[in-house]
Amino acid sequence: MFGVELGTGLLTILWSCTVSIYCLGAVVGSLLVGPLTGSFLGRKWTMVSINLLSVAGALLMWGSKMQTSFQMIIVGRTIMGVHNGCAIMVVSMYLAEVSPPNLRGAIGTTQQLFITVGILVSQILGLQQILGSEERWPYLLGFYVIPAVLQFFFMMFLPESPRCLLIDKDDPEASRRALVKLQGAHVNQEVYMQEMKTEHENELKEPKMSLLALVKSRSLRTQLLICVVLWVGQQLSGVNAIFFYSTSIFLQSGVPEEYSDYATIGVGGINVLMTVVSMMVVDRAGRKALLLWGVATMAFSFAVLTVTLGLTENLFCECGCQQGRWPTGVLDSAGACILPNVTEPTFFIFYFTTGNPNTTTSTAPFVNPYQWISYLSIVFVVIYIIAFAIALGPIPFIITGEMFRQGARPAAFMIGGSVTFVANGVVGLVFPILQARIGALTFLIFMAVCVLLCIFIAVKVPETNNKTFEDIQKLFGDQEDASGEAPNGIANDAYEGTTYL
């Protein structure tokens, strides 16, 4: 591809670096949230300016083939990681701050909705018939430029967060104008302004909260623990493993190989549709109820998939003859491996002739009595995607924006973004190894994570639906604790400056 002959080992290392470097860049981007989003740039102009990183990263990857440089892809992926790590967290903050309490869940879910739309669009564009070919793949990597330019343009017409203008920049008139522009002249301005002024008065008593101060804070420890567990749980819940397995599950179920990619795109479409459903119900059912239902459903799905995929792996064994990616053998009643040379796979029947002298040659159709197992696997893959898209996909974004006051919110998103991308990188590195060694039993690990997460949600996570930021603070006993900390979790002597580290 780049005019360089690479050994298998070196190629594997380069591939791993290219994949994992994105997460490293995203951690760096998450740590930029605090310094950029306060009085320096604010929420709006941070979102506008970091699009320059997206354009730079996309152009590097697009030009890598012309310059025969795989290093350009690695650098471009790193820059894209920095952009996405910062952008995902800043957008969550902005949406939480501009939303009225009764719509905060639905509006906050729009971020996850467009993430799923982006995944679906990339799956479609990645088809070999479109941009996934040897000649057109640079255009696929350069496609990042389009959404970056669109956001850069349309953000110019949106106001800054009213909370940022009042609390961070101490500009009440600009805050009022932004509030009217966002919610209309009919909005009860005095109620919103008074709620923000109350929070502003509390903020004036306390300096900006740094990342280290938030970690050390006793009175905010529960909120921080909840957010970190939800973010890590989102990544360790196995969603990437489900998408990894989906194509092979469709193949085992008899879906022809040329259609398996379309089936995977169908799963991506379900992911989008169910995120829309989440937008519709999250402010009615509540965050906690949806999380409990969703995570419990995911755990049950993994239990079923462990059994069905395990049976499938035992039924189809690796043998000497193979045609494409179709199953290469079946076990007979005595446990011996029959070696089919698949000539015409259908949804129900494998037609084969055996070439093994130790077996009886046959051209009769072999009917797989366990075909329903693969169909059951497909059903529970879809059920898992539905549960994740409605609950654990969008809700961590919402809750992190709700759990903290203005002064602590940037630091909270810095921590949340960092841990989620570290967890994402760990799963990306470890899952292929586990999958190769223990196969479908890997899902037992994800099931255990979901069970533990469900217990944690039931015990620790409060319901924040339709509550103001101040009301949410009261759920955690918003008062000075034994450490002598102020209500926002900041010790009186914790600061000598306003650095975010």
Coordinates of C-alpha atoms in Angstrom, one line a residue, residues 54 159 207:
S54 CA -10.1 17.8 13.2
P159 CA -24.8 31.8 21.7
P207 CA -12.2 29.5 43.6

